[in-house]
Amino acid sequence: MKTSSPTVMKQKKDKTESSGISPGALSALLSIIILGGAAITAAAAVISLYKGPYPAYTRHLLTTMEEGSLQYSLARLFYSEEKLKALRDPQPSPSQQEESAPADKDIIEILDVKGTTFEGKLMIVHDPSRVFVACNPQMDSGAAGYSVEQYIEQNDAIAGINAGGFEDVGGNGNGGTAYGIVIHDGKLISGELDEYTPVIGINYANQLIVGDMSAQQALDYDIRDAVTFGPVFIRNWEVVFESGRHPGLNPRTVIGQREDGAFLLLVLDGRQPSSFGSTYQDIIEIMQQYGALNAANLDGGNSSVMVYDGEILNSTVSIKGDRRVPTAFIVK
């Protein structure tokens, strides 16, 4: 028994070794698994870039890549050459062409606007006499302002956008206290006569007046409705904005006017996967594309909203939707 016991134990040991995985094979298997995982991760990343949940980033990537680059080659895995060129160089739709016949004054056009990092809506109001400023009737009393939808309803209007700024500490302002001055129906209802601010107003000839002035000067210029915000982008076709100022990508609300009198009401979404927001330069280019004689920035961010026929047309940032604001540009 002493001679057989070691033999049996050795046989069991040999059997165990013959059924195991050699260190070399195990290392190769692990390498395959790691490389496979890396390949899957890389593929997922590429798909996310070109077909993922962030359309704004995808648009930016497609329009800024160089033709013939690795990025361009990867994009061709997801888009045909024709589609890729169309995405990189979008052409305005027929309704956006300046060559079209003059529109009926009663018509309100609503167009989709898209850029590399933003999307939004442009409302063209062909009859300038239809645009007014609606405001909180209890301005600066501490009483809350109204939503743009409410201003539209109260004034028997059809459309509107948010207008001037207001005190909004921590993003919790109730739209009760306006920033700067507010003129309504030719009367100063908020601010002081000698207060010098960026003024965005409409005179009795239904012309958009933009620039830095006092409330008294605004009244002297026969401005019937006005709010305070800025900056002013275009005045008499000239870009007056300081190009060195870059506030980043944000939701925007803008008002402009063409030489034929048509008002351009623009709202661009931001802080969302489908639209990161726009820069001031983006706005200037849009206003120039649509022939703005004058144009200026209105309150943006969480307040940016466009309403038409009882419906909010843009994607608001605020979880509350249409916020309470002190003023709105409305279309009757």
Coordinates of C-alpha atoms in Angstrom, one line a residue:
M1 CA 0.0 0.0 0.0
K2 CA 2.9 2.3 0.6
T3 CA 4.1 1.8 -2.9
S4 CA 0.6 2.3 -4.6
S5 CA -0.6 5.4 -2.8
P6 CA 1.8 7.9 -4.4
T7 CA 1.0 6.5 -7.9
V8 CA -2.7 7.1 -7.5
M9 CA -2.1 10.6 -6.3
K10 CA 0.1 11.4 -9.2
Q11 CA -2.5 10.1 -11.7
K12 CA -5.1 12.5 -10.2
K13 CA -2.7 15.4 -10.4
D14 CA -2.0 14.7 -14.1
K15 CA -5.7 14.4 -14.9
T16 CA -6.3 17.8 -13.3
E17 CA -3.5 19.5 -15.3
S18 CA -4.8 18.0 -18.6
S19 CA -8.3 19.5 -18.2
G20 CA -7.1 23.1 -17.3
I21 CA -6.5 26.2 -19.5
S22 CA -2.9 27.1 -20.1
P23 CA -1.8 30.6 -19.0
G24 CA -1.1 31.5 -22.6
A25 CA -4.5 30.6 -23.8
L26 CA -6.1 32.4 -20.9
S27 CA -4.2 35.5 -21.7
A28 CA -5.2 35.4 -25.4
L29 CA -8.9 34.9 -24.4
L30 CA -8.7 37.9 -22.1
S31 CA -7.1 40.0 -24.8
I32 CA -9.9 39.1 -27.2
I33 CA -12.6 40.0 -24.7
I34 CA -10.9 43.4 -23.9
L35 CA -10.4 44.2 -27.6
G36 CA -14.0 43.2 -28.4
G37 CA -15.3 45.4 -25.6
A38 CA -13.2 48.3 -26.8
A39 CA -14.5 47.8 -30.3
I40 CA -18.1 47.8 -29.1
T41 CA -17.5 50.9 -27.0
A42 CA -15.8 52.7 -29.9
A43 CA -18.7 51.7 -32.3
A44 CA -21.2 53.0 -29.8
A45 CA -19.4 56.3 -29.4
V46 CA -19.3 56.8 -33.2
I47 CA -23.0 56.0 -33.5
S48 CA -23.7 58.4 -30.7
L49 CA -21.9 61.2 -32.5
Y50 CA -23.5 60.8 -35.9
K51 CA -26.9 59.3 -35.0
G52 CA -27.2 59.9 -31.3
P53 CA -29.5 61.7 -28.9
Y54 CA -27.9 65.2 -29.4
P55 CA -28.9 66.5 -32.8
A56 CA -27.4 69.9 -32.1
Y57 CA -23.9 68.4 -31.6
T58 CA -24.3 66.2 -34.7
R59 CA -25.3 69.2 -36.8
H60 CA -22.2 71.1 -35.5
L61 CA -20.0 68.1 -36.2
L62 CA -21.2 67.6 -39.7
T63 CA -20.9 71.3 -40.7
T64 CA -17.5 71.9 -39.2
M65 CA -15.6 68.7 -40.4
E66 CA -13.2 68.9 -43.3
E67 CA -14.0 67.0 -46.4
G68 CA -11.7 64.0 -46.7
S69 CA -11.0 63.9 -43.0
L70 CA -11.5 60.8 -40.8
Q71 CA -14.6 62.4 -39.4
Y72 CA -16.0 62.8 -42.9
S73 CA -15.2 59.2 -43.8
L74 CA -17.0 58.0 -40.6
A75 CA -20.0 60.2 -41.5
R76 CA -20.3 58.5 -44.8
L77 CA -21.0 55.3 -43.0
F78 CA -24.3 56.8 -41.8
Y79 CA -25.2 59.2 -44.7
S80 CA -25.1 59.1 -48.4
E81 CA -22.9 61.7 -50.2
E82 CA -26.0 63.6 -51.3
K83 CA -27.5 63.7 -47.8
L84 CA -24.2 64.6 -46.2
K85 CA -23.8 67.6 -48.5
A86 CA -27.4 68.7 -47.9
L87 CA -26.8 68.6 -44.1
R88 CA -23.5 70.5 -44.4
D89 CA -24.9 73.2 -46.6
P90 CA -28.7 73.6 -46.0
Q91 CA -30.6 75.7 -48.5
P92 CA -33.5 78.0 -47.4
S93 CA -36.9 76.7 -48.3
P94 CA -38.9 78.6 -51.0
S95 CA -40.9 80.4 -48.3
Q96 CA -37.6 81.8 -47.0
Q97 CA -36.5 83.3 -50.4
E98 CA -36.6 87.0 -50.7
E99 CA -37.6 86.6 -54.4
S100 CA -41.1 85.4 -53.5
A101 CA -44.0 87.7 -54.2
P102 CA -44.9 90.3 -51.5
A103 CA -47.1 88.6 -48.9
D104 CA -50.6 89.7 -47.9
K105 CA -50.4 92.1 -45.0
D106 CA -52.8 89.9 -43.0
I107 CA -50.5 86.9 -43.2
I108 CA -48.3 85.8 -40.4
E109 CA -45.6 83.5 -41.5
I110 CA -44.0 81.0 -39.1
L111 CA -40.7 79.4 -40.3
D112 CA -38.4 76.8 -38.8
V113 CA -34.9 78.1 -38.2
K114 CA -31.9 75.8 -37.7
G115 CA -28.2 76.2 -37.2
T116 CA -25.3 74.1 -36.1
T117 CA -26.2 74.3 -32.4
F118 CA -29.7 75.6 -32.4
E119 CA -33.2 75.4 -33.7
G120 CA -36.2 77.6 -33.2
K121 CA -39.0 79.6 -34.8
L122 CA -39.2 82.9 -36.8
M123 CA -42.5 84.7 -37.0
I124 CA -42.9 87.3 -39.8
V125 CA -45.7 89.8 -39.2
H126 CA -46.2 91.6 -42.4
D127 CA -48.5 94.3 -41.0
P128 CA -46.4 96.3 -38.5
S129 CA -49.5 98.1 -37.0
R130 CA -50.4 94.8 -35.4
V131 CA -47.5 94.6 -33.0
F132 CA -47.7 96.1 -29.5
V133 CA -46.2 95.8 -26.1
A134 CA -48.5 94.3 -23.5
C135 CA -47.5 94.8 -19.8
N136 CA -48.4 94.0 -16.3
P137 CA -51.2 96.4 -15.3
Q138 CA -49.8 96.5 -11.7
M139 CA -46.2 97.1 -12.8
D140 CA -43.6 97.4 -10.0
S141 CA -46.2 97.0 -7.3
G142 CA -44.8 93.5 -6.4
A143 CA -47.8 91.8 -8.0
A144 CA -46.8 89.0 -10.3
G145 CA -46.7 89.5 -14.1
Y146 CA -48.5 87.3 -16.5
S147 CA -47.5 84.6 -19.0
V148 CA -47.3 85.5 -22.7
E149 CA -50.3 83.3 -23.3
Q150 CA -52.3 85.4 -20.7
Y151 CA -51.2 88.7 -22.3
I152 CA -52.4 87.4 -25.6
E153 CA -55.7 86.3 -24.2
Q154 CA -56.3 89.5 -22.2
N155 CA -55.6 91.7 -25.3
D156 CA -57.5 89.7 -27.8
A157 CA -54.3 89.0 -29.7
I158 CA -53.2 86.0 -31.8
A159 CA -49.5 85.7 -31.1
G160 CA -46.7 86.9 -28.9
I161 CA -43.2 86.6 -27.6
N162 CA -41.6 87.6 -24.3
A163 CA -40.1 91.1 -24.2
G164 CA -38.1 93.1 -21.6
G165 CA -36.1 92.0 -18.7
F166 CA -37.1 91.8 -15.1
E167 CA -35.7 91.1 -11.6
D168 CA -35.1 87.4 -11.5
V169 CA -33.0 86.5 -8.5
G170 CA -32.1 82.8 -8.6
G171 CA -34.4 82.3 -11.5
N172 CA -37.4 82.6 -9.2
G173 CA -38.7 86.1 -10.3
N174 CA -42.4 86.5 -10.7
G175 CA -42.2 89.0 -13.5
G176 CA -43.5 91.8 -11.2
T177 CA -40.6 94.2 -11.4
A178 CA -39.4 95.3 -14.8
Y179 CA -35.8 96.0 -15.6
G180 CA -35.1 99.5 -17.0
I181 CA -38.0 101.4 -18.5
V182 CA -41.4 100.4 -19.9
I183 CA -43.5 102.6 -22.2
H184 CA -47.0 101.6 -23.0
D185 CA -49.4 103.6 -25.2
G186 CA -47.1 106.6 -25.1
K187 CA -46.8 106.7 -21.3
L188 CA -43.9 105.8 -19.1
I189 CA -45.2 103.2 -16.7
S190 CA -41.9 101.9 -15.2
G191 CA -38.6 103.6 -14.7
E192 CA -37.5 107.3 -14.5
L193 CA -37.6 109.9 -17.2
D194 CA -33.8 110.5 -17.0
E195 CA -33.0 106.8 -16.9
Y196 CA -30.6 106.0 -19.7
T197 CA -30.9 102.4 -21.0
P198 CA -30.9 100.2 -24.1
V199 CA -34.4 100.9 -25.5
I200 CA -36.3 98.6 -27.9
G201 CA -39.5 100.4 -28.9
I202 CA -42.1 101.0 -31.6
N203 CA -43.1 104.5 -32.6
Y204 CA -46.5 105.7 -33.8
A205 CA -45.4 105.2 -37.4
N206 CA -45.0 101.5 -36.5
Q207 CA -41.2 101.6 -36.9
L208 CA -38.8 99.7 -34.6
I209 CA -36.5 102.1 -32.8
V210 CA -33.5 100.6 -31.1
G211 CA -30.6 102.3 -29.2
D212 CA -29.4 103.7 -25.9
M213 CA -31.5 106.6 -24.8
S214 CA -33.3 108.1 -21.8
A215 CA -37.0 107.5 -21.3
Q216 CA -37.6 111.2 -22.0
Q217 CA -35.8 110.9 -25.3
A218 CA -37.9 107.8 -26.2
L219 CA -41.1 109.8 -25.6
D220 CA -39.7 112.7 -27.6
Y221 CA -39.2 110.3 -30.5
D222 CA -42.9 109.5 -30.4
I223 CA -42.3 105.9 -29.2
R224 CA -45.6 104.4 -28.2
D225 CA -44.4 101.1 -26.7
A226 CA -40.9 100.2 -25.4
V227 CA -39.0 97.9 -23.1
T228 CA -35.4 97.7 -21.9
F229 CA -33.0 95.0 -22.9
G230 CA -30.1 94.4 -25.3
P231 CA -27.7 94.4 -26.9
V232 CA -28.8 96.2 -30.1
F233 CA -27.5 94.1 -33.0
I234 CA -28.4 96.0 -36.2
R235 CA -29.3 99.7 -36.7
N236 CA -30.0 101.1 -40.1
W237 CA -28.6 97.9 -41.7
E238 CA -25.3 98.4 -39.9
V239 CA -24.1 95.8 -37.4
V240 CA -23.4 97.8 -34.2
F241 CA -22.8 94.9 -31.9
E242 CA -19.2 94.5 -30.5
S243 CA -18.1 91.3 -32.1
G244 CA -15.6 90.6 -29.2
R245 CA -18.4 89.9 -26.8
H246 CA -19.3 86.2 -26.8
P247 CA -21.9 85.2 -24.1
G248 CA -22.0 81.6 -25.2
L249 CA -24.9 79.3 -26.3
N250 CA -28.3 80.2 -24.8
P251 CA -32.0 80.4 -25.6
R252 CA -32.7 83.7 -27.3
T253 CA -35.6 86.0 -28.1
V254 CA -35.1 88.7 -30.7
I255 CA -37.1 91.4 -32.5
G256 CA -36.2 92.9 -35.9
Q257 CA -37.9 94.8 -38.7
R258 CA -37.4 94.8 -42.4
E259 CA -37.5 97.9 -44.7
D260 CA -41.0 97.0 -45.9
G261 CA -42.2 97.2 -42.3
A262 CA -42.6 93.5 -41.6
F263 CA -41.6 92.5 -38.0
L264 CA -39.3 89.6 -37.4
L265 CA -40.0 87.8 -34.1
L266 CA -37.4 85.2 -33.4
V267 CA -37.2 82.6 -30.6
L268 CA -34.3 80.1 -30.5
D269 CA -34.3 77.1 -28.1
G270 CA -31.3 76.2 -25.9
R271 CA -30.0 74.1 -23.0
Q272 CA -31.6 71.0 -24.6
P273 CA -30.2 68.0 -26.4
S274 CA -31.8 69.0 -29.7
S275 CA -30.8 72.7 -29.4
F276 CA -27.8 73.9 -27.3
G277 CA -28.6 77.5 -28.0
S278 CA -27.2 80.3 -30.2
T279 CA -24.5 83.0 -30.0
Y280 CA -25.1 86.7 -30.7
Q281 CA -23.3 86.2 -34.0
D282 CA -25.8 83.5 -35.0
I283 CA -28.7 85.9 -34.3
I284 CA -27.0 88.7 -36.4
E285 CA -26.6 86.3 -39.4
I286 CA -30.3 85.2 -39.1
M287 CA -31.5 88.8 -39.0
Q288 CA -29.3 89.7 -41.9
Q289 CA -30.6 86.7 -43.9
Y290 CA -34.1 87.9 -43.5
G291 CA -33.4 91.5 -44.4
A292 CA -33.5 93.2 -40.9
L293 CA -33.1 97.0 -41.0
N294 CA -33.0 97.1 -37.2
A295 CA -32.7 94.3 -34.7
A296 CA -32.1 93.9 -31.0
N297 CA -31.9 91.2 -28.3
L298 CA -34.8 90.7 -25.8
D299 CA -34.8 88.7 -22.6
G300 CA -33.9 85.1 -23.2
G301 CA -33.0 82.0 -21.2
N302 CA -35.8 80.5 -19.2
S303 CA -38.1 83.3 -20.4
S304 CA -37.8 82.6 -24.2
V305 CA -41.2 81.7 -25.6
M306 CA -43.3 82.1 -28.8
V307 CA -47.0 81.6 -28.7
Y308 CA -49.4 81.5 -31.7
D309 CA -53.1 80.7 -31.7
G310 CA -53.1 79.4 -28.2
E311 CA -50.1 77.1 -28.7
I312 CA -46.5 77.4 -27.5
L313 CA -44.4 76.8 -30.6
N314 CA -40.9 76.4 -29.1
S315 CA -39.5 74.1 -26.5
T316 CA -39.2 76.2 -23.3
V317 CA -36.4 75.7 -20.9
S318 CA -38.5 76.4 -17.8
I319 CA -40.2 73.3 -16.4
K320 CA -43.1 75.7 -15.7
G321 CA -43.4 76.4 -19.4
D322 CA -44.6 79.9 -20.2
R323 CA -43.2 82.0 -17.4
R324 CA -44.6 85.1 -15.7
V325 CA -43.0 88.2 -17.3
P326 CA -43.6 91.9 -17.0
T327 CA -43.9 92.6 -20.8
A328 CA -44.6 90.9 -24.1
F329 CA -44.6 91.8 -27.7
I330 CA -48.0 90.8 -28.9
V331 CA -49.6 90.6 -32.4
K332 CA -53.3 91.6 -32.6

